[in-house]
Amino acid sequence: MLPILNAMIASAGTTPASLWMPPQASTVASEVDFLFNFITWICYFFFGLIVALLVYFCWKYRRSPESHAGNTVGPTHNTTLEVVWTVIPVILVVIIFYMGFNTYIHMSVAPKNSYEVQVTAFQWGWNFKYPNGAQSDDLFVPAGRPIKIIMRSNDVLHSFFIPDFRVKKDVVPGRYSTLWFEAPEPTGMEAFHWLFCTEYCGTGHSNMNRKVHVLNQAEFDDWLEKQSRWLDDIPADELYFKAGPKLFARCSQCHTLDGIVGTGPSWGKRDGYTGADLWARTESGETRFADGSSLKDFIGPGKEFETPEDYFRQSILNPGRHLVNGYGNAMPTFQGQLNTTAIDALIGFMKHLDEFDSKGQFKGAAPAAATTP
Amino acid sequence: MTTLDHTRTVSAVTPVTDNYLTHTRGFLSWAMTLDHKRIGIMYMVSVLTSFFVGGVFALLVRTELLTPGQTIPGVTADLYNHFFTLHGAIMVFLVIIPSIPAALGNFVLPIMLGAKDVAFPKLNLFSYYLWIVGALCVVASLVLGSFDTGWTFYTPYSTRTSAGGVVPVLLGVFILGFSSIFTGMNFIVTIHKLRPPGMTWFRMPLFLWATYATAIIQVLATPVLAITLLLVVVERVTHIGIFDPQWGGDPVLYQHFFWFYSHPAVYIMILPAMGIVSELIAVHSHRHIFGYRFIAFSSVAIAIFGFLVWGHHMFTSGQSPLMNTVFSAITFSVSIPSAIKVFNWLATLYKGSISLNTPMLYALSFIVLFSIGGLTGIHLGALAVDIHLHDTYFVVAHFHYVMMGSALIAMIGGLHHWWPKMTGRMYNENWGRLACVLIFIGFNVTFFTQFLLGSQGMPRRYYDYQPMYQTYHVVSTMGSYLMAIGFGITATYLVHSLFRGKRAPANPWGGRSLEWQCSSPPPHDNFAVTPRVGDCYDFSVIEWDEREQGYVVRRDKDPELRGHHATGQAGTAGGH
């Protein structure tokens, strides 16, 4: 009886996980769970009834192995009984349909004063954009306030799912989709709820998960303010190691630093190249493209890219222009997601790869790295 | 000869020598055969081979999921995506859809009708070869780089993925669709035109009702899938915008088209299974099926309602709340005929003479597993709850209970039920029961765990997962190994029975329908003269015959058949 009691007692707070359901952390969760448990208890009842009758009949009317009884006589139909066992399920499913409909309508209509977060899904990650222009990779929301999520996809289908909130909606390329929730209890910066992608989207599908932090309003405002200008506060010569690793976290979905082949080319040493890493082979123009040309043909004064930095900038904003030999057109554009400062920080990070470990953690400035990034 | 005639006996010691297996010999006599029984056997061998391949992929998927991240060395996320896609596509298109109608149906349906063959024997052979071509396309796809789209081929992923085998497999499924359509057409005409004297619509064995309802869905729904997949091929090759928004298409339109077929396809899988279970329960408890008309009508009702519920696969797709509401309401209407069937089967057991042999154990497993599969469908039909459960392991568990726990278990049950008839041999009962119990336990360990996994929030088609889900995954994988052992035992004793099994009597179980009234295995022509039939669920006229070591149908005791009993397949056996 515990799950159903839980659901009935639960008001709006966070309720711990039960056998069937994860913790309840949104205002609709207890409603959804109540219905889930209601149906589950109906299932227990009918399943128990079916199995009990089945076992009882099989035992009571079993044929002994030696017997070859041919004839048995029992009723072949009974209209009253058959009507009864048709009508009872009909009544039950009508009730269940109505309950499901009711809660669903509540879940479908976002309250008027909702706080809006713009969400972009791509292969394979999420980008969250807040009204003041701040962006983040994990989702941060204020507690006790309805949040409306407005979603779009850069490529294929994705689906936005937060189990603890009981909300889910597909993200469909070519159209906006929305959902809303309200999380009454803050988790703080440490604790979080999981956000999963639940529509199959290829290689990185199962790693397309993010943390959802619920903050109280003051904490959220503070975070939002800092988030909108986190790059601006970092001195230019510290950008590459203070902002670089954070920005690289998103690139690391496809690019490694240790030469292991990912969805995209590794930034570390690659087989078949003499350059020690990405910067070396770009500077020397050694990089080979899928069409047989190499970067040498495009880089230099008066050519498509004036400097190696130009090549990186274009590769981030228009990644399909030149495809590195051996790799498909899989990278999304980061136009509108990374500003000039962020791109500078990433390029600086690429130039100083020897100062980072294979996970992108800063090890400390190399002695010769006194030059500006 | 003439087992139809109770006054003649077929000695177990000197069996009928002419049968469809030995009627003619040589490779071509099989490859070019028009005999529905041989075509059924060829389908059965092909389907079981595919089942083995699909099963290997299932075990690879389960093994890979033992730990978060990589478990099997060398199996990357991409390779895993190919594994689960191949598992799904093979099991759905090559195994479950053709298994009961094409394999068992082909063998049993004409004999149940007392006919010599289906209405269009050449079309029947043609649809088998279409199946082979479809299967070869899948093999070609594997050679050309396989596919990683999921068995649902959702756009725009399927129009963009770099996997090289997408076009061949889509064409393969297109061709398999025609195989299915032709089989359906054949069965519809056969049931309309070739019923024997005395068999009115409401005298048909329920397996025939189920096959008939299935055939209607096959003929009406499959063309929609065929054209949809062809459009995906066209879009992938020519970049004409149909389903992919980058060329101006609509991905949700694809989902509507796909499920317009694929939801009814669920009933292509489950209806014949229900038909088999109706036969198994009645025959192995020697008891008139309870509520014949309710069962027959519920098959038709399911077939009709099945066309109107496809939208319940799309509650989170962004389709309007109004449509979601309508689809949710209609979805619940399908649950009623299913519930009725379960109650009717239970009532059939009441006051029966129940033999707990292997086919019956499979039928009882079906009732239990189908109940779980059906009841959890209520969670998924309820809008608010489905939002949480959609695309999680809860759905995976639900459809495995219906597709594997129900459709496939019924197929294996039917295989055991008609095995003596098909091969003329009995298998070892004790091994049969043991394997059934292992499969039943293994199945529940594997998939019941996945209900909990799903409702706790684990999404499907995940290569990597959070450590909090690992215990469930380990338990589930262990269950799958247990099932594999069960199927291994089944394969072993069935093959063994072909060589060493006891010779089967014409009627080992005490069945009443016509297939139990010709010899095992049946002669080439089934029946020399179309026999008259009575009530195929009236078990008061069957009797154990010591000399036969099987049952005989005392046609002289049935008032409707008196005077019609001397109509066996005269001349097929000779010597009497």
CSV table of N, CA and C in Angstrom, one decimal, chain A residues 47 50-51 54, chain B residues 270 342 345 361-377 397-410 436-437 439-445 447-448 451 483:
chain,number,residue,atom,x,y,z
A,47,PHE,N,-4.8,-9.1,-12.3
A,47,PHE,CA,-3.7,-10.1,-12.5
A,47,PHE,C,-3.8,-11.2,-11.5
A,50,ILE,N,-6.8,-13.4,-12.3
A,50,ILE,CA,-6.6,-14.2,-13.4
A,50,ILE,C,-5.7,-15.4,-13.1
A,51,VAL,N,-4.6,-15.1,-12.4
A,51,VAL,CA,-3.6,-16.1,-12.1
A,51,VAL,C,-4.2,-17.1,-11.0
A,54,LEU,N,-6.6,-19.3,-12.9
A,54,LEU,CA,-5.8,-20.2,-13.8
A,54,LEU,C,-5.2,-21.3,-13.0
B,270,ILE,N,-0.5,-10.3,-32.8
B,270,ILE,CA,-1.1,-10.9,-31.7
B,270,ILE,C,-2.4,-11.7,-32.0
B,342,VAL,N,-9.4,-13.1,-22.6
B,342,VAL,CA,-8.7,-13.7,-21.4
B,342,VAL,C,-9.8,-14.4,-20.5
B,345,TRP,N,-11.0,-17.6,-22.0
B,345,TRP,CA,-10.0,-18.7,-21.9
B,345,TRP,C,-10.1,-19.3,-20.5
B,361,LEU,N,1.2,-25.8,-21.5
B,361,LEU,CA,2.0,-24.9,-20.6
B,361,LEU,C,2.3,-23.6,-21.4
B,362,TYR,N,2.6,-23.7,-22.7
B,362,TYR,CA,2.8,-22.5,-23.4
B,362,TYR,C,1.6,-21.6,-23.5
B,363,ALA,N,0.4,-22.3,-23.7
B,363,ALA,CA,-0.9,-21.6,-23.7
B,363,ALA,C,-1.1,-20.8,-22.4
B,364,LEU,N,-0.8,-21.5,-21.3
B,364,LEU,CA,-1.0,-20.9,-19.9
B,364,LEU,C,0.0,-19.8,-19.7
B,365,SER,N,1.2,-20.0,-20.2
B,365,SER,CA,2.2,-18.9,-20.1
B,365,SER,C,1.7,-17.7,-20.9
B,366,PHE,N,1.1,-18.0,-22.1
B,366,PHE,CA,0.6,-16.9,-22.9
B,366,PHE,C,-0.4,-16.1,-22.1
B,367,ILE,N,-1.4,-16.8,-21.4
B,367,ILE,CA,-2.4,-16.1,-20.7
B,367,ILE,C,-1.8,-15.1,-19.6
B,368,VAL,N,-0.8,-15.7,-18.9
B,368,VAL,CA,-0.2,-14.9,-17.8
B,368,VAL,C,0.6,-13.7,-18.4
B,369,LEU,N,1.4,-14.0,-19.4
B,369,LEU,CA,2.2,-12.9,-20.0
B,369,LEU,C,1.4,-11.9,-20.8
B,370,PHE,N,0.4,-12.4,-21.5
B,370,PHE,CA,-0.5,-11.4,-22.2
B,370,PHE,C,-1.2,-10.6,-21.2
B,371,SER,N,-1.6,-11.1,-20.1
B,371,SER,CA,-2.3,-10.3,-19.1
B,371,SER,C,-1.4,-9.2,-18.6
B,372,ILE,N,-0.2,-9.5,-18.3
B,372,ILE,CA,0.8,-8.4,-17.9
B,372,ILE,C,0.9,-7.4,-19.0
B,373,GLY,N,1.2,-7.9,-20.2
B,373,GLY,CA,1.3,-7.0,-21.4
B,373,GLY,C,0.1,-6.1,-21.6
B,374,GLY,N,-1.1,-6.7,-21.5
B,374,GLY,CA,-2.3,-6.0,-21.7
B,374,GLY,C,-2.6,-5.0,-20.6
B,375,LEU,N,-2.4,-5.4,-19.4
B,375,LEU,CA,-2.7,-4.5,-18.2
B,375,LEU,C,-1.7,-3.3,-18.2
B,376,THR,N,-0.5,-3.5,-18.6
B,376,THR,CA,0.4,-2.4,-18.6
B,376,THR,C,0.1,-1.5,-19.7
B,377,GLY,N,-0.6,-2.0,-20.7
B,377,GLY,CA,-1.1,-1.1,-21.8
B,377,GLY,C,-2.0,0.0,-21.3
B,397,ALA,N,9.5,-3.0,-22.1
B,397,ALA,CA,8.9,-4.2,-21.4
B,397,ALA,C,7.5,-4.5,-21.9
B,398,HIS,N,6.7,-3.5,-22.0
B,398,HIS,CA,5.3,-3.7,-22.4
B,398,HIS,C,5.2,-4.4,-23.8
B,399,PHE,N,6.0,-3.9,-24.8
B,399,PHE,CA,5.8,-4.5,-26.1
B,399,PHE,C,6.5,-5.9,-26.2
B,400,HIS,N,7.5,-6.1,-25.3
B,400,HIS,CA,8.1,-7.4,-25.4
B,400,HIS,C,7.1,-8.4,-24.7
B,401,TYR,N,6.4,-8.0,-23.7
B,401,TYR,CA,5.3,-8.9,-23.2
B,401,TYR,C,4.3,-9.3,-24.2
B,402,VAL,N,4.0,-8.3,-25.1
B,402,VAL,CA,2.9,-8.6,-26.1
B,402,VAL,C,3.5,-9.3,-27.3
B,403,MET,N,4.7,-8.8,-27.8
B,403,MET,CA,5.2,-9.4,-29.0
B,403,MET,C,5.9,-10.7,-28.7
B,404,MET,N,6.8,-10.7,-27.7
B,404,MET,CA,7.5,-12.0,-27.5
B,404,MET,C,6.7,-12.9,-26.5
B,405,GLY,N,6.4,-12.3,-25.3
B,405,GLY,CA,5.7,-13.1,-24.3
B,405,GLY,C,4.4,-13.6,-24.8
B,406,SER,N,3.7,-12.9,-25.7
B,406,SER,CA,2.4,-13.4,-26.2
B,406,SER,C,2.6,-14.0,-27.6
B,407,ALA,N,2.9,-13.2,-28.6
B,407,ALA,CA,2.9,-13.7,-30.0
B,407,ALA,C,3.9,-14.8,-30.2
B,408,LEU,N,5.1,-14.6,-29.7
B,408,LEU,CA,6.1,-15.6,-30.0
B,408,LEU,C,5.9,-16.9,-29.1
B,409,ILE,N,5.5,-16.7,-27.9
B,409,ILE,CA,5.2,-17.8,-27.0
B,409,ILE,C,4.1,-18.7,-27.6
B,410,ALA,N,3.0,-18.0,-28.1
B,410,ALA,CA,1.9,-18.7,-28.7
B,410,ALA,C,2.4,-19.5,-29.9
B,436,CYS,N,10.0,-25.0,-21.3
B,436,CYS,CA,8.9,-24.0,-21.3
B,436,CYS,C,9.0,-23.2,-19.9
B,437,VAL,N,9.2,-23.9,-18.9
B,437,VAL,CA,9.3,-23.3,-17.5
B,437,VAL,C,10.5,-22.4,-17.5
B,439,ILE,N,12.0,-20.8,-20.0
B,439,ILE,CA,11.7,-19.7,-20.9
B,439,ILE,C,10.7,-18.7,-20.1
B,440,PHE,N,9.7,-19.3,-19.5
B,440,PHE,CA,8.8,-18.5,-18.8
B,440,PHE,C,9.4,-17.7,-17.7
B,441,ILE,N,10.3,-18.3,-16.9
B,441,ILE,CA,10.9,-17.7,-15.8
B,441,ILE,C,11.9,-16.6,-16.3
B,442,GLY,N,12.7,-17.1,-17.3
B,442,GLY,CA,13.7,-16.2,-17.9
B,442,GLY,C,13.1,-14.9,-18.5
B,443,PHE,N,12.0,-15.2,-19.1
B,443,PHE,CA,11.3,-14.0,-19.8
B,443,PHE,C,10.9,-13.0,-18.7
B,444,ASN,N,10.3,-13.5,-17.6
B,444,ASN,CA,9.8,-12.5,-16.6
B,444,ASN,C,10.9,-11.8,-15.9
B,445,VAL,N,12.0,-12.6,-15.7
B,445,VAL,CA,13.2,-11.9,-15.0
B,445,VAL,C,13.7,-10.8,-15.9
B,447,PHE,N,12.1,-9.2,-18.5
B,447,PHE,CA,11.3,-8.0,-18.9
B,447,PHE,C,10.5,-7.4,-17.8
B,448,PHE,N,10.2,-8.1,-16.7
B,448,PHE,CA,9.5,-7.5,-15.6
B,448,PHE,C,10.4,-6.4,-15.0
B,451,PHE,N,10.2,-3.1,-16.6
B,451,PHE,CA,9.1,-2.2,-16.2
B,451,PHE,C,9.6,-1.2,-15.1
B,483,MET,N,16.7,-17.5,-20.6
B,483,MET,CA,15.8,-17.7,-21.8
B,483,MET,C,16.6,-18.4,-22.9
